[in-house]
Amino acid sequence: MTGVLPPGSVIGILGSGQLGRMLAVSAAELGFRVHVFGDTSGPAFDVAASTTVGPYEDLGAITAFAETVDVVTYEFENVPLGAAAAAAAVRPVRPGARALEVAQDRLVEKRFLSDIGLPVAPFANVDNLNDLEDALATLGTPAILKTCRFGYDGKGQVRITSAEESDWALDAIGRAPAVLEGVVPFDCEISVLCVRGIDGRTAVYDVPLNSHKHGILDTSTVPAPVPAEVCEKARAMAARVAEALDYVGLLAVEMFYLGKDKPEPLIINEIAPRVHNSGHWTLDACGVSQFENHIRAVAGWPLGSVARHSDAVMTNLIGADVEQWAELAAEPQACLHIYGKNEARPGRKMGHVTRLSTLSGK
Amino acid sequence: MTGVLPPGSVIGILGSGQLGRMLAVSAAELGFRVHVFGDTSGPAFDVAASTTVGPYEDLGAITAFAETVDVVTYEFENVPLGAAAAAAAVRPVRPGARALEVAQDRLVEKRFLSDIGLPVAPFANVDNLNDLEDALATLGTPAILKTCRFGYDGKGQVRITSAEESDWALDAIGRAPAVLEGVVPFDCEISVLCVRGIDGRTAVYDVPLNSHKHGILDTSTVPAPVPAEVCEKARAMAARVAEALDYVGLLAVEMFYLGKDKPEPLIINEIAPRVHNSGHWTLDACGVSQFENHIRAVAGWPLGSVARHSDAVMTNLIGADVEQWAELAAEPQACLHIYGKNEARPGRKMGHVTRLSTLSGK
């Protein structure tokens, strides 16, 4: 089959963080060699066969990197489009540049989702104070002002409770191009982890419920306590996104579940064109993890089973949480993962632990 | 606790093969950095943070390596005792030199096991033709002549069916110091994977049944179709070996099950002071694999649960078997592992596949 990379091929990964690390390990388990390119040395470097440090803006370095590999993928959605294009000029880049364009800009993303008929919260483009006042008049308060670009883990966004806060809110987000989103009351947040192969087939993991602390993912619990038909709908919506992007790899789609009596029970919050923190439980609860399935997809392999053998609760270890490693290691139900970062700064993702229903003390 | 290595510590591994590779990945998953020392570059190098190539006999190189790590372990039982001693002069070596001494010599091993009251096949030391003729007179035929040292995967041994074959048999094993073993009829081979921590606690995985092809492990099936009380006895025997060696890490004990009507239902065939091919199914069927538990033990951590969430059949991919990777990758029950070796020579272990009872097509 065209585009299929045999074991021994080299997977290039842009990004040296923990997601790159877990991708690199999964690639190695399938017999691939891994070359990681990062703007700094990071956790992925310790498990990669080759590494390069350089700025993503150095297109010569990106081209040289791409020439050493058989396919290029990435662990973060803010890969500069220029870097993706430079890599794509010499090797396949999967997922493609279109997924990056859409995911890098909230406005482009929301328009894309609306255009393919998928529900999102009401939104308006905000470039200045006039735009914001108009948008608040239409959408009402409370509402959330979010920068179009570079927001993550609750950064780059501010909640507005009255129109008088407009000027302050624009300052708070650095007067960057933004989107105002209406606040839609919801029961819970779920996410959908969908993988799509180069043959266009998709597979979708069971849906986790996500809870946050200080704007950062705290736990993902699978199965989510959400009606089965809602989960099915969520899975179909994610697959629709993947198809519309002609996506190859693992796509994460965050959604809000509004409640069972709502005519439209789900809206899409945002998409991430990469493996996702809310899918880390697949490492321990499934035969084939999100990381392995991403690697399979970008290597042109058949997708692996997304079947789950256990119920699971994944909990992030943020900052000093990782100091509990000894207690966690002694818990019989816990599968512990530590990312090998040097310094446990506040808010930094240092590891995670997944507790499985099927493991008892023994 | 004394001797406990926190995440970020460096695990040194002697040996660059697939066992070292899987150990290195498990160490990384717990947040350790890994330095692999091998006499050649090998599969473990691709997933290690640091690597050194050198002969194991170069004690200066071994000392320099040991000084860069916090603990030294190994992936093969034929680590020269001089290398183990050089490393132990500067860092803890786990498991210790005693386990190597015992496992490197069949005669020492059989005497050790007999001395601690564990059953082995009848045996006699054979250094020359006279010894062999005497031994055959005592043990009868058929019998198996095995070199004391460097036998593995059926190499270094020959079956003797009559006393006239003595001279030929000694030639066949290169007239090396040897042991003659009486042939004991058995129902099947099982193995026991026992891990022991620095605090002396042990944990033992469920017992697999092993089948061989051309003298090389072909499949390991868990649970083994052997009565529960026999498995319990096997587990207790393995723990006894670990205790007698004051062992730290994962110990594999191969046994023959002689059948349920025998007064002594089990005899020990051999021990391996390392992670073992017959435990590869623990990667996919357990919360904590043999590799992770070995790393936990040598790092002084609490042992992880050895509980199993799935029944499993592990099949080795030997030589050209690995060319089936595309079909295997498409099987919904299969968890595929490929070791990243360059060349699929006959008899070479290229990967393995574990089929889980809990995964269905989805």
XYZ file of C-alpha atoms in Angstrom:
724
model
C 0.000 0.000 0.000
C 1.298 3.452 -0.866
C 2.477 5.545 2.040
C 2.897 2.615 4.432
C 6.129 2.833 6.432
C 7.626 -0.511 7.524
C 9.269 -1.019 10.930
C 12.722 0.528 10.878
C 11.413 3.713 9.250
C 12.061 7.004 11.012
C 9.251 9.036 12.558
C 10.022 12.741 12.924
C 8.323 14.521 15.808
C 8.173 18.303 16.181
C 8.120 19.119 19.883
C 10.104 17.722 22.821
C 7.519 17.702 25.622
C 5.753 14.855 27.383
C 3.391 14.204 24.485
C 6.378 13.835 22.176
C 7.937 11.534 24.754
C 4.930 9.237 24.891
C 4.665 9.283 21.077
C 8.361 8.390 20.807
C 7.970 5.427 23.163
C 4.952 4.152 21.220
C 6.824 4.501 17.948
C 9.770 2.547 19.369
C 7.412 -0.210 20.516
C 6.365 -0.687 16.880
C 9.995 -0.880 15.746
C 10.324 2.676 14.422
C 13.276 4.950 15.022
C 12.420 8.444 16.240
C 13.998 11.828 15.531
C 12.698 14.631 17.748
C 13.089 18.316 16.810
C 12.497 20.737 19.670
C 13.170 24.403 20.319
C 14.660 23.260 23.620
C 15.838 19.922 24.946
C 12.892 18.240 26.666
C 11.472 14.979 28.038
C 11.126 13.451 24.559
C 14.871 13.674 23.975
C 15.603 10.982 26.569
C 13.738 8.294 24.597
C 14.551 9.320 21.011
C 17.190 7.767 18.751
C 18.105 11.213 17.335
C 17.456 14.765 18.489
C 17.844 18.268 17.094
C 17.523 21.558 18.959
C 16.580 24.603 16.904
C 13.989 27.327 16.537
C 10.888 26.240 14.609
C 11.361 29.384 12.533
C 14.705 28.118 11.177
C 13.341 26.654 7.970
C 16.748 25.370 6.895
C 16.985 23.346 10.099
C 13.414 22.097 9.648
C 14.168 21.005 6.089
C 17.372 19.238 7.170
C 15.426 17.484 9.944
C 12.656 16.407 7.561
C 15.202 14.949 5.165
C 16.392 12.525 7.882
C 12.919 11.077 8.522
C 10.169 9.273 6.597
C 7.185 11.191 7.943
C 6.793 14.286 10.117
C 4.238 14.638 12.889
C 3.922 17.012 15.834
C 2.954 17.086 19.493
C 1.592 20.659 19.669
C -0.861 22.676 17.600
C 1.198 25.861 17.461
C 3.752 24.520 15.007
C 4.415 27.578 12.798
C 2.736 27.092 9.417
C 6.031 27.988 7.746
C 7.734 25.090 9.500
C 4.956 22.712 8.498
C 5.219 23.892 4.891
C 9.010 23.529 4.842
C 8.726 19.978 6.183
C 5.886 19.141 3.782
C 8.051 20.194 0.846
C 10.294 17.166 1.478
C 8.222 14.623 3.452
C 4.577 13.913 4.288
C 3.387 15.936 7.294
C 0.563 14.183 9.168
C -1.811 15.544 10.359
C -1.628 18.163 7.589
C -1.256 21.935 7.608
C -5.040 22.450 7.339
C -5.548 21.013 10.823
C -2.915 23.419 12.180
C -4.487 26.454 10.455
C -7.867 25.642 11.925
C -6.689 24.781 15.417
C -4.311 27.744 15.770
C -7.025 30.352 15.528
C -10.242 30.202 17.559
C -12.124 32.281 15.053
C -11.105 30.133 12.093
C -11.923 27.046 14.156
C -15.396 28.185 15.162
C -16.232 29.238 11.615
C -14.962 25.921 10.278
C -17.082 23.953 12.764
C -20.179 26.068 12.077
C -19.658 25.702 8.339
C -19.713 21.902 8.559
C -22.884 22.050 10.619
C -21.516 21.292 14.049
C -22.774 23.170 17.117
C -20.527 25.651 18.928
C -21.275 28.296 21.562
C -22.490 31.604 20.094
C -19.459 33.712 19.195
C -18.343 36.975 17.650
C -15.057 38.311 16.338
C -13.511 41.040 18.548
C -10.704 43.219 17.204
C -11.395 46.354 19.253
C -13.617 47.993 21.866
C -16.432 48.648 19.378
C -16.510 45.002 18.344
C -16.582 43.914 21.968
C -19.434 46.290 22.917
C -21.448 45.105 19.930
C -20.734 41.477 20.747
C -21.737 41.899 24.399
C -24.967 43.555 23.286
C -25.749 40.538 21.105
C -24.480 37.665 23.266
C -25.204 39.178 26.701
C -23.261 38.548 29.895
C -21.629 36.576 31.302
C -19.410 35.921 28.311
C -15.809 34.883 27.820
C -13.267 36.838 25.834
C -10.549 34.612 24.398
C -7.526 35.447 22.276
C -7.710 33.869 18.841
C -4.222 32.436 19.186
C -1.924 30.797 21.745
C -4.478 30.132 24.469
C -4.165 26.910 26.478
C -4.828 25.618 29.985
C -7.072 28.637 30.697
C -4.484 31.168 29.591
C -5.419 34.048 27.225
C -9.018 34.260 28.365
C -11.108 36.340 30.732
C -14.710 36.211 31.933
C -16.829 39.364 31.469
C -19.807 39.809 33.759
C -20.909 43.285 32.680
C -20.374 45.630 29.728
C -18.443 48.063 31.971
C -15.593 45.538 32.113
C -14.923 45.757 28.368
C -11.875 47.983 28.490
C -10.335 46.032 31.367
C -11.007 42.742 29.584
C -9.258 43.891 26.401
C -6.265 44.921 28.507
C -6.322 41.587 30.286
C -5.848 39.694 27.028
C -3.240 42.154 25.744
C -5.619 43.659 23.111
C -4.893 40.689 20.852
C -7.397 39.629 18.164
C -10.096 37.781 20.050
C -13.403 35.960 20.064
C -16.243 36.630 22.482
C -18.077 33.463 23.417
C -21.493 33.322 24.987
C -21.613 31.270 28.175
C -23.701 28.165 27.666
C -24.659 26.381 30.879
C -23.466 22.786 30.740
C -23.529 19.660 32.879
C -19.970 18.570 32.185
C -17.065 18.555 29.778
C -16.235 15.472 27.780
C -13.652 14.889 25.082
C -13.550 12.613 22.104
C -10.361 10.936 20.931
C -10.737 10.037 17.287
C -8.053 8.482 15.123
C -8.212 8.495 11.323
C -5.990 6.474 9.031
C -4.585 7.368 5.619
C -7.325 5.174 4.119
C -9.987 7.422 5.692
C -11.132 4.894 8.283
C -11.811 6.261 11.745
C -11.897 4.703 15.193
C -13.077 6.510 18.300
C -12.241 5.682 21.911
C -14.844 5.580 24.637
C -15.625 9.074 25.844
C -14.064 10.419 29.080
C -15.491 13.031 31.431
C -13.002 15.793 32.189
C -12.706 17.899 35.316
C -10.420 20.899 35.728
C -8.600 22.646 38.555
C -7.279 26.208 38.136
C -8.010 25.959 34.406
C -5.856 22.832 33.958
C -7.167 19.328 33.333
C -7.309 17.488 36.638
C -9.022 14.161 35.912
C -10.443 12.200 32.986
C -12.870 9.436 33.882
C -14.001 6.734 31.504
C -16.755 5.838 30.917
C -18.253 9.319 31.280
C -21.561 9.362 33.210
C -23.409 10.558 30.129
C -26.209 8.732 28.264
C -24.963 6.212 25.694
C -26.740 7.953 22.808
C -25.010 11.213 23.693
C -21.622 9.479 23.642
C -22.478 7.979 20.266
C -23.411 11.408 18.969
C -20.172 12.868 20.345
C -18.137 10.158 18.639
C -19.909 10.785 15.326
C -19.299 14.540 15.630
C -15.569 14.011 16.190
C -15.360 11.673 13.212
C -17.144 14.334 11.135
C -14.464 16.879 12.104
C -11.685 14.440 11.206
C -13.249 13.759 7.813
C -13.793 17.428 7.019
C -10.105 18.105 7.750
C -9.014 15.024 5.750
C -7.177 14.312 8.979
C -4.525 11.636 9.557
C -3.663 10.831 13.171
C -5.258 11.333 16.560
C -7.655 14.252 16.892
C -9.072 15.407 20.222
C -12.405 17.221 20.317
C -13.487 18.835 23.573
C -17.237 19.164 24.026
C -19.706 20.419 26.587
C -22.645 18.192 27.472
C -25.532 20.541 28.089
C -27.913 18.026 29.688
C -30.349 15.414 28.559
C -33.369 17.661 28.059
C -31.643 20.038 25.664
C -32.626 19.862 21.969
C -28.927 20.065 21.085
C -27.174 18.169 23.898
C -23.565 18.835 22.825
C -21.489 21.770 21.674
C -17.868 21.664 20.609
C -15.529 23.736 22.774
C -12.310 23.248 20.853
C -10.238 20.804 18.859
C -6.625 19.757 19.263
C -4.867 18.230 16.236
C -2.700 15.944 18.354
C -2.709 13.388 21.127
C -4.373 14.850 24.183
C -4.031 14.866 27.944
C -7.619 13.601 28.308
C -6.587 10.426 26.449
C -3.680 9.404 28.675
C -5.818 6.680 30.294
C -5.675 4.788 26.964
C -2.056 3.854 27.797
C -3.240 1.600 30.607
C -6.891 0.821 29.897
C -6.684 -0.143 26.212
C -4.752 -2.602 24.085
C -3.627 0.207 21.785
C -3.138 3.697 23.241
C -3.874 7.057 21.617
C -0.121 7.436 21.142
C 0.284 4.138 19.322
C -2.781 4.790 17.198
C -1.430 8.206 16.238
C 1.862 6.626 15.186
C 0.032 3.853 13.301
C -2.033 6.456 11.419
C 0.874 8.701 10.454
C 2.893 5.618 9.388
C 0.026 4.501 7.154
C -0.627 1.382 9.241
C -4.019 -0.140 10.004
C -5.508 1.472 13.084
C -5.352 -0.545 16.288
C -8.302 -1.578 18.398
C -9.691 1.228 20.543
C -11.376 -1.342 22.806
C -11.005 -0.744 26.510
C -10.433 -3.575 29.007
C -10.852 -1.479 32.149
C -12.683 1.488 33.540
C -10.184 4.192 34.390
C -9.628 7.483 36.168
C -6.596 9.490 35.012
C -5.324 12.189 37.367
C -2.698 14.727 36.356
C 0.276 15.332 38.607
C 0.738 19.093 38.438
C 3.740 20.837 39.962
C 4.447 19.548 43.452
C 1.838 16.742 43.084
C 4.642 14.623 41.661
C 6.306 14.560 45.068
C 3.652 11.976 46.002
C 5.322 9.463 43.674
C 6.260 7.039 46.465
C 2.698 6.805 47.841
C 1.282 6.509 44.317
C 3.778 3.785 43.423
C 2.527 1.776 46.392
C -1.160 1.945 45.354
C -2.204 -1.389 43.839
C -4.675 0.102 41.339
C -2.395 2.889 40.130
C -0.390 2.983 36.907
C 2.169 5.755 37.377
C 3.750 7.863 34.640
C 6.392 10.486 35.314
C 7.671 12.664 32.493
C 11.264 13.156 33.576
C 11.123 16.974 33.755
C 13.880 18.540 35.810
C 11.898 21.050 37.837
C 8.401 20.801 39.345
C 7.240 24.371 38.689
C 3.675 25.317 39.735
C 1.184 24.517 36.961
C 3.661 22.286 35.138
C 2.456 18.841 34.052
C 4.957 16.492 35.716
C 3.211 13.157 35.272
C -0.097 11.384 35.609
C -1.554 8.373 37.339
C -4.292 6.112 35.959
C -6.296 3.998 38.360
C -7.826 0.907 36.773
C -11.018 -0.826 37.894
C -9.566 -4.215 37.009
C -6.547 -4.113 39.290
C -6.993 -5.099 42.871
C -4.474 -5.443 45.663
C -2.402 -8.560 45.114
C 14.105 5.014 52.974
C 17.736 4.139 52.289
C 18.534 3.101 48.771
C 15.379 4.584 47.236
C 16.077 6.436 43.997
C 13.711 9.308 43.198
C 12.485 10.038 39.656
C 15.252 11.784 37.736
C 17.847 9.278 38.958
C 19.853 7.391 36.362
C 19.441 3.659 35.843
C 22.461 1.966 34.270
C 21.742 -1.103 32.158
C 24.396 -3.574 31.001
C 23.284 -4.989 27.648
C 21.788 -3.348 24.579
C 19.311 -5.989 23.363
C 15.525 -6.082 23.371
C 15.313 -6.812 27.091
C 17.416 -3.723 27.775
C 15.180 -1.785 25.403
C 11.999 -2.762 27.238
C 13.672 -2.073 30.602
C 14.769 1.359 29.347
C 11.250 2.255 28.221
C 9.794 1.168 31.573
C 12.404 3.190 33.431
C 11.579 6.267 31.342
C 7.876 5.826 32.108
C 8.716 6.179 35.809
C 10.715 9.346 35.169
C 14.191 7.816 35.288
C 16.999 8.577 32.881
C 18.726 5.554 31.378
C 22.356 4.917 30.452
C 22.908 1.709 28.470
C 26.323 0.044 28.204
C 26.606 -2.545 25.438
C 29.414 -4.379 23.695
C 27.702 -3.347 20.462
C 25.081 -0.769 19.595
C 21.673 -2.446 19.882
C 17.916 -1.940 20.150
C 18.174 -0.446 23.646
C 20.302 2.438 22.391
C 17.384 3.982 20.484
C 15.383 4.630 23.671
C 18.180 5.510 26.107
C 19.219 8.991 27.210
C 22.912 7.987 27.173
C 24.809 5.098 25.637
C 28.303 3.652 25.796
C 29.829 0.985 23.544
C 32.672 -1.043 24.988
C 33.758 -4.574 25.843
C 32.410 -5.838 29.180
C 35.980 -6.845 29.973
C 37.140 -3.194 29.915
C 36.873 -2.589 33.634
C 37.916 1.044 33.288
C 35.020 1.642 30.944
C 32.652 -0.242 33.266
C 33.783 1.862 36.228
C 33.387 5.098 34.266
C 29.890 3.987 33.205
C 28.905 3.078 36.771
C 30.040 6.480 38.006
C 27.480 8.183 35.731
C 24.504 6.232 37.119
C 22.766 5.670 40.458
C 22.269 1.911 40.205
C 23.471 -0.757 37.778
C 21.320 -3.600 36.487
C 21.652 -5.967 33.548
C 19.608 -7.638 30.853
C 21.630 -10.847 30.476
C 23.013 -13.443 32.868
C 26.436 -13.718 31.261
C 27.703 -10.370 32.518
C 31.352 -11.155 33.372
C 31.759 -11.327 37.138
C 34.707 -8.943 36.848
C 32.457 -6.318 35.262
C 29.828 -6.798 37.971
C 32.512 -6.427 40.650
C 33.965 -3.288 39.045
C 30.513 -1.714 38.901
C 29.692 -2.818 42.455
C 32.822 -1.067 43.716
C 31.216 2.294 42.885
C 27.430 1.743 42.761
C 24.869 -0.833 43.873
C 24.493 -3.668 41.350
C 21.026 -5.240 41.473
C 20.437 -8.166 41.215
C 23.804 -8.910 42.846
C 26.848 -10.879 41.771
C 25.664 -14.009 43.611
C 22.730 -14.393 41.188
C 25.142 -14.143 38.256
C 27.541 -16.718 39.717
C 24.725 -19.184 40.200
C 22.995 -18.632 36.877
C 26.172 -18.654 34.783
C 27.060 -22.231 35.610
C 24.559 -25.090 35.388
C 26.465 -27.172 37.892
C 26.633 -24.383 40.471
C 22.954 -23.667 39.824
C 21.804 -27.261 40.286
C 23.867 -27.666 43.449
C 22.490 -24.400 44.798
C 18.902 -25.444 44.130
C 19.434 -28.911 45.628
C 21.102 -27.384 48.672
C 18.071 -25.223 49.432
C 15.822 -28.261 49.092
C 14.270 -27.562 45.708
C 13.742 -30.399 43.210
C 15.809 -30.593 40.031
C 16.310 -33.378 37.498
C 18.964 -35.941 38.523
C 22.339 -34.637 37.379
C 26.069 -35.356 37.408
C 29.172 -33.328 36.698
C 30.937 -34.305 33.440
C 34.482 -33.128 32.765
C 35.670 -36.031 30.588
C 34.691 -39.342 28.997
C 35.074 -41.275 32.234
C 32.724 -38.911 34.040
C 30.193 -39.223 31.236
C 30.293 -43.026 31.154
C 29.845 -43.136 34.932
C 27.006 -40.643 34.776
C 25.202 -42.552 32.018
C 25.536 -45.744 34.058
C 23.874 -44.004 37.005
C 21.256 -41.853 35.246
C 20.505 -44.126 32.284
C 19.431 -43.052 28.821
C 18.031 -40.993 27.339
C 19.894 -38.159 29.027
C 20.942 -34.643 28.043
C 24.490 -33.381 28.106
C 24.667 -29.618 28.624
C 27.656 -27.299 28.842
C 27.929 -25.656 32.246
C 28.247 -22.202 30.690
C 26.843 -20.090 27.851
C 23.944 -22.313 26.847
C 20.709 -20.641 25.751
C 17.824 -21.235 23.347
C 18.771 -24.916 23.059
C 22.407 -24.197 22.212
C 25.247 -26.050 23.980
C 23.280 -29.223 24.607
C 22.831 -32.629 23.039
C 20.580 -35.616 23.690
C 22.241 -38.993 24.317
C 20.184 -42.094 23.621
C 22.840 -44.752 24.230
C 26.230 -45.018 25.926
C 27.920 -45.523 22.534
C 27.205 -41.881 21.711
C 29.417 -40.601 24.560
C 32.417 -39.614 22.514
C 30.323 -37.988 19.810
C 28.335 -36.110 22.444
C 31.445 -34.672 24.076
C 32.625 -33.507 20.658
C 29.223 -31.987 19.958
C 29.495 -29.714 22.997
C 33.135 -28.883 22.310
C 34.418 -30.935 25.276
C 33.503 -28.064 27.581
C 32.802 -28.689 31.287
C 29.287 -30.108 31.342
C 26.407 -31.570 33.288
C 24.545 -34.714 32.381
C 20.847 -34.473 33.175
C 18.492 -37.392 33.463
C 15.392 -37.011 31.279
C 12.315 -36.656 33.413
C 9.041 -37.122 31.539
C 6.886 -34.014 31.984
C 3.492 -32.721 30.926
C 4.579 -29.175 30.138
C 7.003 -26.343 30.864
C 5.931 -23.402 32.945
C 7.866 -20.410 34.206
C 7.532 -18.251 37.249
C 8.226 -14.531 37.205
C 9.038 -13.399 40.710
C 10.041 -9.895 41.695
C 11.714 -9.105 45.003
C 12.223 -5.636 46.442
C 15.086 -4.265 48.517
C 12.869 -4.693 51.588
C 12.675 -8.448 50.899
C 9.032 -8.448 49.824
C 8.201 -10.625 46.848
C 5.396 -10.611 44.317
C 4.827 -13.340 41.758
C 2.915 -13.078 38.489
C 0.405 -15.668 37.367
C 2.182 -18.638 35.852
C 2.436 -19.038 32.059
C 2.708 -22.259 30.069
C 5.609 -22.179 27.602
C 5.918 -23.970 24.294
C 9.060 -24.091 22.170
C 9.913 -24.434 18.495
C 13.436 -25.457 17.388
C 14.617 -24.957 20.978
C 13.417 -21.339 21.121
C 10.423 -20.087 23.108
C 7.430 -19.917 20.775
C 4.455 -19.065 22.989
C 3.647 -18.264 26.609
C 0.017 -18.712 27.620
C -1.470 -17.386 30.821
C -3.141 -18.810 32.797
C -1.312 -22.117 32.347
C -3.649 -25.158 32.201
C -2.165 -26.524 35.396
C -3.977 -27.122 38.716
C -4.168 -24.058 40.951
C -2.324 -25.743 43.811
C 0.556 -26.578 41.475
C 0.786 -22.949 40.388
C 0.803 -21.882 44.030
C 3.590 -24.317 44.746
C 5.546 -23.058 41.737
C 5.178 -19.470 42.923
C 6.359 -20.389 46.402
C 9.372 -22.238 44.959
C 10.394 -19.207 42.899
C 10.056 -16.924 45.914
C 12.250 -19.361 47.862
C 14.963 -19.071 45.181
C 14.761 -15.276 45.285
C 15.075 -15.248 49.052
C 18.001 -17.652 49.087
C 19.855 -15.409 46.624
C 18.889 -12.257 48.567
C 17.713 -11.210 45.141
C 16.600 -7.725 44.082
C 14.725 -7.454 40.789
C 12.825 -9.801 38.507
C 13.837 -13.456 38.613
C 12.561 -16.032 36.137
C 12.391 -19.679 37.147
C 11.664 -22.279 34.468
C 10.012 -25.451 35.727
C 8.675 -28.708 34.367
C 5.244 -29.835 35.489
C 5.470 -33.605 35.722
C 1.750 -34.319 36.021
C -0.841 -34.344 38.752
C -0.266 -37.900 40.013
C 3.435 -37.398 40.718
C 4.553 -37.160 44.365
C 6.784 -34.216 43.389
C 4.823 -32.441 40.635
C 7.446 -29.809 39.737
C 11.166 -29.693 39.074
C 13.192 -26.589 38.338
C 14.846 -26.548 34.913
C 16.808 -23.328 35.194
C 16.777 -19.820 36.539
C 17.427 -16.509 34.780
C 18.447 -13.538 36.932
C 16.700 -11.016 34.673
C 13.468 -10.167 32.934
C 12.439 -13.068 30.735
C 10.886 -13.728 27.364
C 8.127 -15.810 28.988
C 7.001 -12.664 30.876
C 6.517 -10.374 27.884
C 2.732 -10.771 28.139
C 2.869 -8.736 31.378
C 3.403 -5.610 29.232
C -0.138 -5.851 27.914
C -2.065 -8.019 30.378
C -1.028 -6.384 33.674
C -1.060 -2.918 35.198
C 2.654 -3.180 35.966
C 4.875 -5.250 33.657
C 7.859 -7.421 34.585
C 10.074 -4.655 33.180
C 8.549 -1.939 35.340
C 8.654 -4.161 38.416
C 12.310 -4.932 37.780
C 13.063 -1.218 37.554
C 10.985 -0.510 40.675
C 12.906 -3.172 42.595
C 16.382 -2.048 41.544
C 15.414 1.575 42.272
C 14.284 0.581 45.766
C 10.640 1.451 45.044
C 7.599 -0.429 46.318
C 6.747 -3.282 43.967
C 3.809 -2.713 41.638
C 0.734 -4.885 41.436
C 1.279 -8.130 39.554
C -2.477 -8.438 39.006
C -3.579 -9.433 35.525
C -6.624 -7.904 33.822
C -6.647 -10.237 30.813
C -5.838 -13.750 29.746
C -3.030 -13.649 27.221
C -1.060 -15.605 24.662
C 2.360 -14.203 23.779
C 3.931 -15.407 20.536
C 7.525 -14.656 19.588
C 8.298 -13.293 16.147
C 11.463 -15.128 15.167
C 13.456 -14.244 12.059
C 11.187 -13.772 9.064
C 8.028 -14.008 11.247
C 8.327 -10.256 11.704
C 7.455 -9.762 8.041
C 3.856 -10.486 9.084
C 3.739 -7.135 10.910
C 1.043 -5.661 8.685
C -1.373 -8.575 9.197
C -0.638 -8.645 12.919
C -1.183 -4.891 13.207
C -4.644 -5.366 11.715
C -5.696 -8.027 14.259
C -8.028 -6.488 16.842
C -6.842 -8.680 19.748
C -3.134 -8.288 19.061
C -0.687 -6.029 20.881
C 2.374 -5.822 18.642
C 5.961 -5.207 19.757
C 8.858 -4.915 17.326
C 12.385 -4.538 18.635
C 13.890 -2.352 15.923
C 16.661 -4.764 14.918
C 18.166 -4.102 11.530
C 18.261 -7.590 10.083
C 15.798 -10.491 10.453
C 18.306 -13.344 10.686
C 16.965 -16.906 11.204
C 16.477 -17.667 14.906
C 16.734 -13.999 15.888
C 14.057 -12.597 18.200
C 12.626 -9.692 16.198
C 9.477 -8.917 18.180
C 6.468 -10.491 19.836
C 2.723 -10.245 19.749
C 0.394 -10.657 22.721
C -3.239 -11.521 22.087
C -5.567 -10.459 24.888
C -8.840 -12.150 25.814
C -10.384 -8.809 26.726
C -9.985 -7.104 23.367
C -12.594 -7.740 20.745
C -12.955 -6.294 17.275
C -14.203 -2.729 17.534
